mmCIF file of C-alpha atoms in Angstrom:
data_model
loop_
_atom_site.group_PDB
_atom_site.id
_atom_site.type_symbol
_atom_site.label_atom_id
_atom_site.label_comp_id
_atom_site.label_asym_id
_atom_site.label_seq_id
_atom_site.Cartn_x
_atom_site.Cartn_y
_atom_site.Cartn_z
ATOM 1 C CA MET X 1 -139.423 -76.699 -58.288
ATOM 2 C CA MET X 2 -135.808 -75.945 -59.152
ATOM 3 C CA MET X 3 -136.786 -74.921 -62.687
ATOM 4 C CA ILE X 4 -138.435 -71.661 -61.520
ATOM 5 C CA PRO X 5 -135.250 -70.156 -59.955
ATOM 6 C CA ARG X 6 -133.256 -71.397 -62.933
ATOM 7 C CA ILE X 7 -135.586 -69.661 -65.415
ATOM 8 C CA GLN X 8 -135.533 -66.506 -63.297
ATOM 9 C CA PHE X 9 -131.741 -66.593 -63.189
ATOM 10 C CA LYS X 10 -131.423 -66.929 -66.958
ATOM 11 C CA ARG X 11 -133.864 -64.036 -67.465
ATOM 12 C CA CYS X 12 -132.118 -61.743 -64.963
ATOM 13 C CA LEU X 13 -128.709 -62.618 -66.389
ATOM 14 C CA ALA X 14 -129.846 -61.894 -69.938
ATOM 15 C CA LEU X 15 -131.309 -58.531 -68.914
ATOM 16 C CA ALA X 16 -128.262 -57.588 -66.839
ATOM 17 C CA LEU X 17 -125.877 -58.401 -69.697
ATOM 18 C CA SER X 18 -128.046 -56.983 -72.460
ATOM 19 C CA GLU X 19 -126.292 -54.871 -75.096
ATOM 20 C CA ASP X 20 -129.329 -52.641 -75.484
ATOM 21 C CA GLU X 21 -128.666 -49.302 -73.744
ATOM 22 C CA ILE X 22 -132.186 -48.799 -72.386
ATOM 23 C CA THR X 23 -132.394 -52.387 -71.095
ATOM 24 C CA SER X 24 -128.947 -52.080 -69.530
ATOM 25 C CA VAL X 25 -129.915 -48.854 -67.710
ATOM 26 C CA LEU X 26 -133.160 -50.358 -66.423
ATOM 27 C CA ALA X 27 -131.293 -53.478 -65.248
ATOM 28 C CA LYS X 28 -128.890 -51.340 -63.232
ATOM 29 C CA GLU X 29 -131.752 -49.313 -61.748
ATOM 30 C CA LEU X 30 -133.561 -52.529 -60.746
ATOM 31 C CA ARG X 31 -130.296 -54.096 -59.534
ATOM 32 C CA LEU X 32 -130.872 -57.247 -61.564
ATOM 33 C CA ASP X 33 -127.229 -58.226 -61.161
ATOM 34 C CA GLY X 34 -127.790 -58.623 -57.414
ATOM 35 C CA GLN X 35 -130.932 -60.676 -58.045
ATOM 36 C CA ALA X 36 -128.977 -62.882 -60.437
ATOM 37 C CA ARG X 37 -126.314 -63.497 -57.790
ATOM 38 C CA GLY X 38 -129.000 -64.369 -55.235
ATOM 39 C CA LEU X 39 -130.688 -66.801 -57.630
ATOM 40 C CA TRP X 40 -127.314 -68.412 -58.374
ATOM 41 C CA ARG X 41 -126.829 -68.933 -54.652
ATOM 42 C CA SER X 42 -130.296 -70.509 -54.308
ATOM 43 C CA LEU X 43 -129.437 -72.900 -57.140
ATOM 44 C CA THR X 44 -125.909 -73.884 -56.158
ATOM 45 C CA GLY X 45 -125.690 -73.014 -52.474
ATOM 46 C CA ASP X 46 -122.752 -70.606 -52.960
ATOM 47 C CA LEU X 47 -122.341 -67.063 -54.218
ATOM 48 C CA PRO X 48 -120.652 -66.758 -57.619
ATOM 49 C CA THR X 49 -116.898 -66.242 -57.379
ATOM 50 C CA CYS X 50 -116.548 -64.826 -60.898
ATOM 51 C CA PRO X 51 -118.179 -61.989 -62.844
ATOM 52 C CA LEU X 52 -121.695 -62.512 -64.175
ATOM 53 C CA GLU X 53 -120.359 -62.603 -67.721
ATOM 54 C CA GLU X 54 -118.505 -65.851 -66.967
ATOM 55 C CA LEU X 55 -121.455 -67.676 -65.387
ATOM 56 C CA ASN X 56 -122.935 -70.477 -67.479
ATOM 57 C CA PRO X 57 -126.657 -70.932 -66.813
ATOM 58 C CA ASN X 58 -126.682 -74.256 -68.662
ATOM 59 C CA SER X 59 -124.375 -75.742 -66.029
ATOM 60 C CA VAL X 60 -127.146 -75.470 -63.446
ATOM 61 C CA THR X 61 -129.367 -78.476 -64.225
ATOM 62 C CA SER X 62 -131.237 -80.979 -62.127
ATOM 63 C CA ARG X 63 -128.742 -83.705 -62.997
ATOM 64 C CA SER X 64 -125.689 -81.601 -62.209
ATOM 65 C CA ILE X 65 -127.125 -80.576 -58.842
ATOM 66 C CA ARG X 66 -128.024 -84.185 -58.030
ATOM 67 C CA ASN X 67 -124.511 -85.291 -58.945
ATOM 68 C CA GLU X 68 -123.002 -82.546 -56.804
ATOM 69 C CA GLU X 69 -125.163 -83.481 -53.812
ATOM 70 C CA PHE X 70 -124.368 -87.159 -54.322
ATOM 71 C CA GLU X 71 -120.645 -86.428 -54.287
ATOM 72 C CA LYS X 72 -121.069 -84.500 -51.037
ATOM 73 C CA TRP X 73 -122.945 -87.471 -49.602
ATOM 74 C CA ALA X 74 -120.343 -89.978 -50.789
ATOM 75 C CA ALA X 75 -117.563 -87.862 -49.267
ATOM 76 C CA LEU X 76 -119.019 -88.208 -45.765
ATOM 77 C CA GLN X 77 -116.762 -90.351 -43.617
ATOM 78 C CA TRP X 78 -119.555 -92.397 -42.012
ATOM 79 C CA HIS X 79 -122.862 -91.985 -43.850
ATOM 80 C CA GLY X 80 -121.287 -91.989 -47.314
ATOM 81 C CA LEU X 81 -119.343 -95.212 -46.823
ATOM 82 C CA GLY X 82 -120.032 -97.568 -49.742
ATOM 83 C CA ILE X 83 -122.795 -95.421 -51.223
ATOM 84 C CA ARG X 84 -121.082 -94.949 -54.600
ATOM 85 C CA CYS X 85 -121.871 -98.517 -55.645
ATOM 86 C CA PHE X 86 -125.607 -97.683 -55.603
ATOM 87 C CA LYS X 87 -125.333 -94.754 -58.022
ATOM 88 C CA ALA X 88 -127.437 -95.199 -61.190
ATOM 89 C CA ASP X 89 -128.297 -98.788 -60.212
ATOM 90 C CA LYS X 90 -131.938 -99.317 -61.201
ATOM 91 C CA ILE X 91 -132.049 -102.865 -59.845
ATOM 92 C CA SER X 92 -130.657 -102.137 -56.387
ATOM 93 C CA ASN X 93 -132.761 -98.970 -56.095
ATOM 94 C CA SER X 94 -135.997 -100.421 -57.482
ATOM 95 C CA TRP X 95 -137.733 -100.335 -54.079
ATOM 96 C CA LEU X 96 -137.194 -96.592 -53.572
ATOM 97 C CA LYS X 97 -139.862 -95.491 -56.047
ATOM 98 C CA ASN X 98 -142.741 -97.758 -55.000
ATOM 99 C CA PRO X 99 -141.839 -99.509 -51.729
ATOM 100 C CA TRP X 100 -145.397 -100.762 -51.158
ATOM 101 C CA LYS X 101 -145.258 -102.715 -54.417
ATOM 102 C CA LYS X 102 -142.184 -104.501 -53.047
ATOM 103 C CA GLY X 103 -144.043 -105.560 -49.891
ATOM 104 C CA LEU X 104 -142.453 -102.974 -47.589
ATOM 105 C CA SER X 105 -144.540 -101.283 -44.927
ATOM 106 C CA GLU X 106 -143.923 -97.664 -43.955
ATOM 107 C CA ALA X 107 -141.851 -98.734 -40.955
ATOM 108 C CA GLU X 108 -139.814 -101.174 -43.076
ATOM 109 C CA PHE X 109 -139.308 -98.511 -45.744
ATOM 110 C CA THR X 110 -137.981 -96.109 -43.098
ATOM 111 C CA LEU X 111 -135.706 -98.831 -41.740
ATOM 112 C CA ALA X 112 -134.435 -99.585 -45.255
ATOM 113 C CA LEU X 113 -133.578 -95.910 -45.741
ATOM 114 C CA LYS X 114 -131.695 -95.911 -42.433
ATOM 115 C CA ALA X 115 -129.736 -98.963 -43.553
ATOM 116 C CA ARG X 116 -128.939 -97.404 -46.934
ATOM 117 C CA THR X 117 -127.761 -94.140 -45.348
ATOM 118 C CA ARG X 118 -126.021 -95.932 -42.445
ATOM 119 C CA THR X 119 -128.150 -94.112 -39.867
ATOM 120 C CA PHE X 120 -129.438 -97.279 -38.208
ATOM 121 C CA PRO X 121 -129.478 -96.551 -34.438
ATOM 122 C CA SER X 122 -126.583 -98.654 -33.194
ATOM 123 C CA ALA X 123 -124.034 -97.811 -30.515
ATOM 124 C CA SER X 124 -121.343 -96.984 -33.085
ATOM 125 C CA HIS X 125 -123.732 -94.689 -34.944
ATOM 126 C CA ARG X 126 -124.571 -92.740 -31.790
ATOM 127 C CA THR X 127 -120.950 -92.213 -30.797
ATOM 128 C CA GLY X 128 -119.582 -91.744 -34.310
ATOM 129 C CA CYS X 129 -116.863 -94.364 -33.826
ATOM 130 C CA SER X 130 -116.484 -98.140 -33.713
ATOM 131 C CA LEU X 131 -115.420 -98.477 -30.071
ATOM 132 C CA PRO X 132 -118.681 -99.562 -28.357
ATOM 133 C CA ARG X 133 -119.012 -103.317 -28.112
ATOM 134 C CA CYS X 134 -122.058 -105.165 -29.396
ATOM 135 C CA ARG X 135 -124.689 -105.461 -26.680
ATOM 136 C CA LEU X 136 -125.735 -108.903 -27.925
ATOM 137 C CA CYS X 137 -122.546 -110.889 -28.546
ATOM 138 C CA HIS X 138 -119.972 -108.560 -26.891
ATOM 139 C CA ASN X 139 -117.419 -109.709 -29.488
ATOM 140 C CA GLY X 140 -117.261 -106.831 -31.918
ATOM 141 C CA PRO X 141 -118.155 -103.200 -32.520
ATOM 142 C CA GLU X 142 -121.874 -102.537 -32.682
ATOM 143 C CA SER X 143 -121.995 -101.283 -36.251
ATOM 144 C CA LEU X 144 -124.310 -101.987 -39.166
ATOM 145 C CA GLY X 145 -121.690 -104.218 -40.777
ATOM 146 C CA HIS X 146 -121.269 -106.264 -37.604
ATOM 147 C CA LEU X 147 -125.020 -106.651 -37.018
ATOM 148 C CA THR X 148 -125.872 -107.682 -40.579
ATOM 149 C CA CYS X 149 -122.874 -109.894 -41.331
ATOM 150 C CA ALA X 150 -120.982 -110.989 -38.204
ATOM 151 C CA CYS X 151 -122.973 -110.854 -34.946
ATOM 152 C CA ALA X 152 -123.135 -114.335 -33.390
ATOM 153 C CA ALA X 153 -126.439 -113.586 -31.652
ATOM 154 C CA LEU X 154 -128.090 -112.828 -35.023
ATOM 155 C CA LYS X 155 -126.619 -115.802 -36.877
ATOM 156 C CA ALA X 156 -130.033 -117.447 -37.312
ATOM 157 C CA MET X 157 -131.360 -114.362 -39.108
ATOM 158 C CA ARG X 158 -128.353 -114.258 -41.432
ATOM 159 C CA LEU X 159 -128.748 -117.954 -42.247
ATOM 160 C CA GLU X 160 -132.424 -117.409 -43.036
ATOM 161 C CA ARG X 161 -131.530 -114.532 -45.363
ATOM 162 C CA HIS X 162 -128.853 -116.663 -47.044
ATOM 163 C CA ASN X 163 -131.173 -119.671 -47.390
ATOM 164 C CA ALA X 164 -133.971 -117.519 -48.807
ATOM 165 C CA ILE X 165 -131.657 -116.367 -51.603
ATOM 166 C CA CYS X 166 -130.568 -119.983 -52.148
ATOM 167 C CA ARG X 167 -134.183 -121.127 -52.442
ATOM 168 C CA LEU X 168 -134.968 -118.427 -54.984
ATOM 169 C CA LEU X 169 -131.896 -119.330 -57.030
ATOM 170 C CA LEU X 170 -132.875 -123.005 -56.911
ATOM 171 C CA ARG X 171 -136.394 -122.188 -58.109
ATOM 172 C CA VAL X 172 -135.018 -120.136 -60.994
ATOM 173 C CA ALA X 173 -132.641 -122.910 -62.061
ATOM 174 C CA SER X 174 -135.206 -125.708 -61.551
ATOM 175 C CA SER X 175 -137.815 -123.889 -63.643
ATOM 176 C CA LEU X 176 -135.334 -123.893 -66.536
ATOM 177 C CA GLY X 177 -134.711 -127.638 -66.389
ATOM 178 C CA TRP X 178 -131.578 -127.744 -64.245
ATOM 179 C CA THR X 179 -131.104 -130.430 -61.619
ATOM 180 C CA CYS X 180 -130.271 -128.583 -58.420
ATOM 181 C CA ARG X 181 -128.874 -129.960 -55.208
ATOM 182 C CA SER X 182 -127.540 -128.378 -52.074
ATOM 183 C CA GLU X 183 -124.171 -130.150 -52.326
ATOM 184 C CA PRO X 184 -121.461 -129.494 -54.932
ATOM 185 C CA LYS X 185 -122.653 -132.138 -57.405
ATOM 186 C CA LEU X 186 -123.311 -129.612 -60.131
ATOM 187 C CA ALA X 187 -121.916 -128.630 -63.471
ATOM 188 C CA HIS X 188 -122.194 -125.080 -62.149
ATOM 189 C CA MET X 189 -120.939 -124.665 -58.597
ATOM 190 C CA VAL X 190 -122.220 -121.450 -57.063
ATOM 191 C CA ASP X 191 -121.645 -120.091 -53.576
ATOM 192 C CA ILE X 192 -123.819 -117.278 -52.243
ATOM 193 C CA ALA X 193 -122.492 -114.614 -49.896
ATOM 194 C CA VAL X 194 -124.215 -111.578 -48.387
ATOM 195 C CA CYS X 195 -121.888 -108.803 -47.236
ATOM 196 C CA LEU X 196 -122.187 -105.122 -46.411
ATOM 197 C CA GLU X 197 -121.328 -102.809 -49.286
ATOM 198 C CA SER X 198 -118.628 -100.784 -47.540
ATOM 199 C CA GLU X 199 -116.696 -100.053 -50.758
ATOM 200 C CA GLU X 200 -117.330 -100.205 -54.490
ATOM 201 C CA SER X 201 -115.119 -103.287 -54.811
ATOM 202 C CA THR X 202 -116.578 -105.205 -51.847
ATOM 203 C CA LEU X 203 -118.823 -107.497 -53.882
ATOM 204 C CA LEU X 204 -116.208 -108.002 -56.587
ATOM 205 C CA ASP X 205 -113.624 -109.019 -53.988
ATOM 206 C CA MET X 206 -116.123 -111.436 -52.441
ATOM 207 C CA GLU X 207 -116.838 -112.972 -55.855
ATOM 208 C CA PHE X 208 -113.131 -113.647 -56.431
ATOM 209 C CA PHE X 209 -112.796 -115.043 -52.911
ATOM 210 C CA LYS X 210 -115.678 -117.488 -53.386
ATOM 211 C CA ARG X 211 -114.398 -118.650 -56.758
ATOM 212 C CA ALA X 212 -110.917 -119.255 -55.367
ATOM 213 C CA LYS X 213 -112.402 -121.088 -52.395
ATOM 214 C CA TYR X 214 -114.320 -123.634 -54.487
ATOM 215 C CA LEU X 215 -111.978 -124.090 -57.448
ATOM 216 C CA PRO X 216 -110.238 -127.055 -55.714
ATOM 217 C CA PHE X 217 -113.607 -128.861 -55.574
ATOM 218 C CA THR X 218 -114.023 -129.116 -59.346
ATOM 219 C CA SER X 219 -112.177 -132.438 -59.504
ATOM 220 C CA VAL X 220 -114.270 -133.751 -56.613
ATOM 221 C CA ALA X 221 -117.457 -132.867 -58.498
ATOM 222 C CA LYS X 222 -116.244 -134.751 -61.569
ATOM 223 C CA ASP X 223 -115.447 -137.812 -59.465
ATOM 224 C CA LEU X 224 -118.955 -137.830 -57.974
ATOM 225 C CA ASP X 225 -120.616 -137.849 -61.379
ATOM 226 C CA PRO X 226 -118.622 -139.221 -64.336
ATOM 227 C CA SER X 227 -121.031 -137.553 -66.760
ATOM 228 C CA ILE X 228 -119.767 -134.108 -65.735
ATOM 229 C CA ARG X 229 -117.133 -132.970 -68.194
ATOM 230 C CA CYS X 230 -116.751 -129.353 -67.175
ATOM 231 C CA VAL X 231 -117.348 -127.620 -63.864
ATOM 232 C CA GLN X 232 -117.673 -123.861 -63.669
ATOM 233 C CA VAL X 233 -117.340 -122.136 -60.301
ATOM 234 C CA TRP X 234 -119.325 -119.001 -59.600
ATOM 235 C CA GLY X 235 -119.389 -116.527 -56.764
ATOM 236 C CA PHE X 236 -122.823 -115.028 -56.173
ATOM 237 C CA PRO X 237 -122.343 -112.080 -53.774
ATOM 238 C CA MET X 238 -125.253 -109.916 -52.671
ATOM 239 C CA GLY X 239 -125.210 -106.630 -50.800
ATOM 240 C CA ALA X 240 -126.803 -106.554 -47.370
ATOM 241 C CA ARG X 241 -128.441 -103.243 -48.288
ATOM 242 C CA GLY X 242 -129.840 -104.655 -51.529
ATOM 243 C CA LYS X 243 -126.937 -104.044 -53.908
ATOM 244 C CA TRP X 244 -127.125 -106.250 -56.998
ATOM 245 C CA HIS X 245 -123.716 -107.408 -58.250
ATOM 246 C CA LYS X 246 -123.912 -106.995 -62.025
ATOM 247 C CA PRO X 247 -121.714 -110.046 -62.855
ATOM 248 C CA ASN X 248 -124.401 -112.178 -61.177
ATOM 249 C CA THR X 249 -126.479 -111.481 -64.268
ATOM 250 C CA ASN X 250 -124.002 -113.546 -66.294
ATOM 251 C CA PHE X 251 -124.741 -116.577 -64.126
ATOM 252 C CA LEU X 252 -128.503 -116.147 -64.580
ATOM 253 C CA ARG X 253 -127.936 -115.779 -68.314
ATOM 254 C CA LYS X 254 -125.813 -118.953 -68.260
ATOM 255 C CA LEU X 255 -128.701 -120.807 -66.629
ATOM 256 C CA GLY X 256 -130.922 -119.789 -69.518
ATOM 257 C CA VAL X 257 -132.984 -117.001 -67.982
ATOM 258 C CA PRO X 258 -134.494 -115.017 -70.878
ATOM 259 C CA GLU X 259 -133.114 -111.534 -71.413
ATOM 260 C CA CYS X 260 -136.542 -110.010 -70.848
ATOM 261 C CA LYS X 261 -136.687 -111.514 -67.340
ATOM 262 C CA LEU X 262 -133.124 -110.889 -66.172
ATOM 263 C CA GLU X 263 -133.905 -107.519 -64.594
ATOM 264 C CA GLU X 264 -137.036 -108.884 -62.908
ATOM 265 C CA LYS X 265 -135.106 -111.784 -61.360
ATOM 266 C CA ALA X 266 -132.306 -109.474 -60.276
ATOM 267 C CA LYS X 267 -134.799 -107.214 -58.491
ATOM 268 C CA GLN X 268 -136.211 -110.244 -56.674
ATOM 269 C CA PHE X 269 -132.755 -111.184 -55.381
ATOM 270 C CA SER X 270 -132.060 -107.583 -54.398
ATOM 271 C CA MET X 271 -135.308 -107.275 -52.436
ATOM 272 C CA LEU X 272 -134.748 -110.653 -50.776
ATOM 273 C CA ALA X 273 -131.338 -109.588 -49.482
ATOM 274 C CA LEU X 274 -132.672 -106.228 -48.298
ATOM 275 C CA TYR X 275 -135.691 -107.791 -46.600
ATOM 276 C CA GLY X 276 -133.468 -110.248 -44.744
ATOM 277 C CA THR X 277 -131.352 -107.354 -43.497
ATOM 278 C CA LEU X 278 -134.460 -105.495 -42.330
ATOM 279 C CA ARG X 279 -135.561 -108.536 -40.347
ATOM 280 C CA THR X 280 -132.102 -108.737 -38.793
ATOM 281 C CA CYS X 281 -132.199 -105.061 -37.801
ATOM 282 C CA LYS X 282 -135.679 -105.403 -36.332
ATOM 283 C CA THR X 283 -134.586 -108.448 -34.365
ATOM 284 C CA PHE X 284 -131.622 -106.484 -33.015
ATOM 285 C CA ASN X 285 -133.923 -103.659 -31.927
ATOM 286 C CA ARG X 286 -136.263 -106.090 -30.214
ATOM 287 C CA LEU X 287 -133.512 -107.930 -28.371
ATOM 288 C CA VAL X 288 -131.674 -104.808 -27.245
ATOM 289 C CA THR X 289 -134.541 -102.470 -26.414
ATOM 290 C CA GLY X 290 -137.429 -104.891 -25.920
ATOM 291 C CA LYS X 291 -139.164 -103.395 -28.921
ATOM 292 C CA THR X 292 -141.509 -105.904 -30.557
ATOM 293 C CA ALA X 293 -141.973 -106.688 -34.201
ATOM 294 C CA ALA X 294 -145.518 -105.345 -33.971
ATOM 295 C CA GLU X 295 -144.126 -101.922 -33.006
ATOM 296 C CA ASP X 296 -141.764 -102.004 -35.966
ATOM 297 C CA SER X 297 -144.694 -102.669 -38.300
ATOM 298 C CA SER X 298 -147.511 -100.829 -36.545
ATOM 299 C CA SER X 299 -148.162 -98.837 -39.689
ATOM 300 C CA SER X 300 -148.512 -101.912 -41.912
ATOM 301 C CA ALA X 301 -151.735 -102.419 -43.824
ATOM 302 C CA GLY X 302 -153.914 -105.275 -42.702
ATOM 303 C CA ASP X 303 -155.700 -106.538 -39.634
ATOM 304 C CA GLY X 304 -152.639 -107.350 -37.511
ATOM 305 C CA PRO X 305 -153.131 -106.518 -33.834
ATOM 306 C CA GLY X 306 -151.272 -103.869 -31.935
ATOM 307 C CA THR X 307 -148.339 -103.947 -29.586
ATOM 308 C CA PRO X 308 -148.381 -105.910 -26.323
ATOM 309 C CA SER X 309 -148.169 -103.866 -23.171
ATOM 310 C CA LYS X 310 -144.859 -105.317 -21.996
ATOM 311 C CA PRO X 311 -143.219 -108.373 -23.612
ATOM 312 C CA ILE X 312 -141.438 -111.015 -21.622
ATOM 313 C CA PRO X 313 -137.803 -109.841 -21.855
ATOM 314 C CA PHE X 314 -135.558 -112.209 -23.823
ATOM 315 C CA ALA X 315 -137.632 -115.303 -22.969
ATOM 316 C CA TRP X 316 -138.939 -117.244 -25.944
ATOM 317 C CA TYR X 317 -141.353 -120.108 -25.607
ATOM 318 C CA LEU X 318 -140.479 -122.328 -28.555
ATOM 319 C CA LEU X 319 -142.772 -125.165 -29.568
ATOM 320 C CA ASN X 320 -141.251 -128.210 -31.291
ATOM 321 C CA PHE X 321 -142.591 -130.944 -33.519
ATOM 322 C CA GLY X 322 -142.255 -133.221 -30.487
ATOM 323 C CA HIS X 323 -145.306 -131.669 -28.838
ATOM 324 C CA HIS X 324 -148.890 -132.033 -30.030
ATOM 325 C CA LEU X 325 -149.626 -128.346 -30.360
ATOM 326 C CA PRO X 326 -151.987 -126.365 -32.577
ATOM 327 C CA SER X 327 -151.169 -126.250 -36.244
ATOM 328 C CA CYS X 328 -151.068 -123.085 -38.294
ATOM 329 C CA GLU X 329 -152.712 -122.621 -41.648
ATOM 330 C CA LEU X 330 -151.322 -120.551 -44.514
ATOM 331 C CA TRP X 331 -153.725 -118.405 -46.468
ATOM 332 C CA PRO X 332 -152.992 -115.992 -49.298
ATOM 333 C CA GLY X 333 -153.186 -112.400 -48.132
ATOM 334 C CA HIS X 334 -151.314 -109.171 -47.828
ATOM 335 C CA VAL X 335 -150.883 -108.751 -44.089
ATOM 336 C CA ARG X 336 -147.921 -109.656 -41.956
ATOM 337 C CA GLY X 337 -148.283 -109.322 -38.205
ATOM 338 C CA TRP X 338 -149.124 -111.036 -34.986
ATOM 339 C CA CYS X 339 -151.320 -114.100 -34.635
ATOM 340 C CA LYS X 340 -154.189 -114.635 -32.215
ATOM 341 C CA ALA X 341 -153.805 -117.350 -29.624
ATOM 342 C CA SER X 342 -156.698 -119.648 -28.774
ATOM 343 C CA THR X 343 -156.493 -118.401 -25.189
ATOM 344 C CA PRO X 344 -157.487 -114.760 -24.589
ATOM 345 C CA GLY X 345 -154.701 -112.562 -23.271
ATOM 346 C CA HIS X 346 -151.945 -114.002 -25.426
ATOM 347 C CA LYS X 347 -150.836 -113.795 -28.996
ATOM 348 C CA VAL X 348 -148.404 -115.830 -31.061
ATOM 349 C CA ARG X 349 -145.539 -114.764 -33.319
ATOM 350 C CA VAL X 350 -144.000 -117.052 -35.920
ATOM 351 C CA HIS X 351 -140.216 -117.459 -35.731
ATOM 352 C CA PRO X 352 -137.922 -118.645 -38.563
ATOM 353 C CA PRO X 353 -139.762 -121.379 -40.482
ATOM 354 C CA SER X 354 -139.268 -125.087 -40.291
ATOM 355 C CA PRO X 355 -136.976 -126.597 -42.947
ATOM 356 C CA PHE X 356 -139.663 -129.176 -43.679
ATOM 357 C CA HIS X 357 -142.328 -126.598 -44.493
ATOM 358 C CA PRO X 358 -140.868 -123.241 -45.639
ATOM 359 C CA LEU X 359 -142.990 -120.353 -44.479
ATOM 360 C CA GLY X 360 -145.031 -118.943 -47.313
ATOM 361 C CA SER X 361 -145.146 -122.165 -49.353
ATOM 362 C CA PRO X 362 -148.529 -123.372 -50.643
ATOM 363 C CA LEU X 363 -150.603 -125.861 -48.704
ATOM 364 C CA VAL X 364 -149.427 -129.443 -49.067
ATOM 365 C CA PRO X 365 -151.869 -131.882 -50.726
ATOM 366 C CA ALA X 366 -151.635 -134.259 -47.756
ATOM 367 C CA GLY X 367 -153.827 -132.079 -45.564
ATOM 368 C CA PRO X 368 -155.159 -128.606 -44.943
ATOM 369 C CA TRP X 369 -152.671 -127.802 -42.170
ATOM 370 C CA MET X 370 -148.997 -127.003 -42.106
ATOM 371 C CA ILE X 371 -146.911 -127.038 -38.957
ATOM 372 C CA ILE X 372 -144.888 -123.868 -38.589
ATOM 373 C CA THR X 373 -142.483 -123.892 -35.684
ATOM 374 C CA PRO X 374 -141.321 -122.487 -33.422
ATOM 375 C CA LEU X 375 -143.987 -120.165 -31.990
ATOM 376 C CA GLU X 376 -143.600 -117.479 -29.386
ATOM 377 C CA LEU X 377 -146.094 -116.557 -26.652
ATOM 378 C CA TRP X 378 -146.343 -112.969 -25.463
ATOM 379 C CA PRO X 379 -148.726 -111.400 -22.928
ATOM 380 C CA GLY X 380 -151.341 -109.217 -24.524
ATOM 381 C CA HIS X 381 -155.047 -108.848 -25.104
ATOM 382 C CA VAL X 382 -155.347 -109.232 -28.844
ATOM 383 C CA ARG X 383 -156.601 -112.184 -30.830
ATOM 384 C CA GLY X 384 -156.389 -112.101 -34.590
ATOM 385 C CA TRP X 385 -154.493 -113.020 -37.684
ATOM 386 C CA CYS X 386 -150.737 -113.268 -37.873
ATOM 387 C CA ARG X 387 -148.378 -111.794 -40.444
ATOM 388 C CA ALA X 388 -146.024 -114.283 -41.988
ATOM 389 C CA PRO X 389 -142.445 -113.094 -42.579
ATOM 390 C CA THR X 390 -143.059 -113.887 -46.241
ATOM 391 C CA PRO X 391 -145.079 -111.126 -47.973
ATOM 392 C CA GLY X 392 -148.388 -112.272 -49.432
ATOM 393 C CA PHE X 393 -149.262 -114.774 -46.709
ATOM 394 C CA LYS X 394 -150.782 -114.669 -43.273
ATOM 395 C CA VAL X 395 -150.979 -117.360 -40.614
ATOM 396 C CA ARG X 396 -153.985 -118.437 -38.562
ATOM 397 C CA ALA X 397 -153.884 -120.613 -35.452
ATOM 398 C CA CYS X 398 -156.024 -123.731 -35.974
ATOM 399 C CA PRO X 399 -157.765 -125.941 -33.411
ATOM 400 C CA GLN X 400 -155.524 -128.184 -31.398
ATOM 401 C CA ALA X 401 -155.103 -131.742 -32.637
ATOM 402 C CA GLY X 402 -153.958 -134.848 -30.811
ATOM 403 C CA PRO X 403 -153.616 -135.490 -27.089
ATOM 404 C CA PRO X 404 -153.252 -132.567 -24.674
ATOM 405 C CA PRO X 405 -149.814 -130.947 -24.867
ATOM 406 C CA VAL X 406 -147.408 -130.481 -22.020
ATOM 407 C CA GLN X 407 -148.255 -126.785 -21.920
ATOM 408 C CA THR X 408 -151.697 -125.389 -22.668
ATOM 409 C CA PHE X 409 -151.632 -123.237 -25.779
ATOM 410 C CA GLY X 410 -151.621 -119.603 -24.693
ATOM 411 C CA SER X 411 -150.524 -120.219 -21.123
ATOM 412 C CA PRO X 412 -147.742 -118.118 -19.580
ATOM 413 C CA VAL X 413 -144.134 -119.093 -20.052
ATOM 414 C CA THR X 414 -142.979 -121.584 -17.423
ATOM 415 C CA SER X 415 -140.041 -123.886 -16.953
ATOM 416 C CA GLY X 416 -141.913 -127.180 -17.307
ATOM 417 C CA LEU X 417 -141.988 -127.303 -21.072
ATOM 418 C CA GLY X 418 -140.694 -130.780 -21.746
ATOM 419 C CA ARG X 419 -137.211 -132.007 -22.396
ATOM 420 C CA ASN X 420 -137.101 -131.088 -26.093
ATOM 421 C CA THR X 421 -138.336 -127.530 -25.754
ATOM 422 C CA PRO X 422 -135.454 -125.058 -26.176
ATOM 423 C CA TRP X 423 -135.105 -121.783 -24.346
ATOM 424 C CA GLU X 424 -133.243 -118.634 -25.312
ATOM 425 C CA LEU X 425 -132.478 -116.184 -22.495
#
C-alpha cells in the first residue's frame, strides 16, 4: 500500500523538476510541487525541510520506513526496553507469521504480543513506573520482569517452564546417542536460565554468569566418572519473551544436531520459553483478577467448554496420588481447555503435571490410564473434554477406580479432604 504514494511522489517530482518548458509550466499551473510535498509527508510523516531538488525518492523504501519506525519503538523508555535484540531474528520471531501453526490461540497470540511490546496489564504498566508492589508476593514491583522471572507466588510456573526446556534439551541429546542425567555427571555441563530480555546483552551476561558458576564443578565431574577426560561448561540462556540466544546453537551443533535441523530445534526452544511465559501471565491474571484460564482461551479452536459463572476465589482443590480418584486419559488432539467432571455442575482443570507422568507424554504400555495430578474443581454447568497445557493433547476424565475416595469427585470444595491434600489460599 505504501508503493502507490511512493510512485505518485516520484512522478510528481519528475514532472515538477522537468527541464521541458511546457511540462514545467503545466507543473506550476497544477501545483505539482505542493502535491509532491504532501506525498513526501504521507511517506515519511514530516514535511520536507529542503528544496525538492535535494529530495531522494530512492531513500523512501519499505525497509527504510520499517527501520525508522523500529528505531522510534526502540527509543521508547518503557515499551522499547530490550526490543533491539529481536530485530531481524527469524527464530525468535517465527511465531509472528503463523501463530496457529505454533499452537497459539487468538487469546494467547494477543497475550504474546503484549509481552513482546511490554504492554501486559500489570500495576507498573498502568502507572508507568515501578513503584507499585506485586499483588501476589508483595516483595517486588509488579512488572513483567518480576512476574516472569522473580515472583515467589509464580515460582511453580517458572519451574515448569524451566523443566520443559530441560526435557526438550534432554530429548534432543538422547536422540543423538548422548547419556543424559539431571546431575552434573556429564562431559558437557549445561545450565539453563530463562530471563527477561531487558537489554541486548542480557542473555550474553547470563551465559557468562552460568559458565562461571559451574566451572568449579569440572573437577567434581571428573572424580565421579574416571572415564571423563574433558568437561565443557555451557550456559544455555533463553529469553522469557521467546528470544533465542544465538550462541546456544553452538551447543546444539556440539551435540551433533544436523545443520538442516538447527533452526527447527531453535524455534522449538523459543516457542517453549514463550509458551511458559504466557502460562505464567495467564496464571497471574487469574490469581489477581479471578479471571479463569477458560476466559483467556475462549477463542481457542476445539470443543472446550466456556467460562464458569464465578470461580471459587483462590481456593484450589488438589487431588494427590494418595487418594483413589478418577484417572485421566491422554488422547491426541488439538484442543486445550477445561475438562468435564463426572458430576454435573462442576468441571476440572489440570494443574502442572506430575513428575512421574509428564503431561502430554504418550500412554504407558502398563495400562490405558495415566494419573495426572493435581486437579482443580470449579463450579459450573459444563461437562466435556479438557485442554492439556501441552499442545496436541486433550484430557478426558475416566471412570473412578478403587474404593470410594474421601471426597466425591465433583463435589464442592470442603475442608475435610484428608491429611495429604494440600490447599492454596
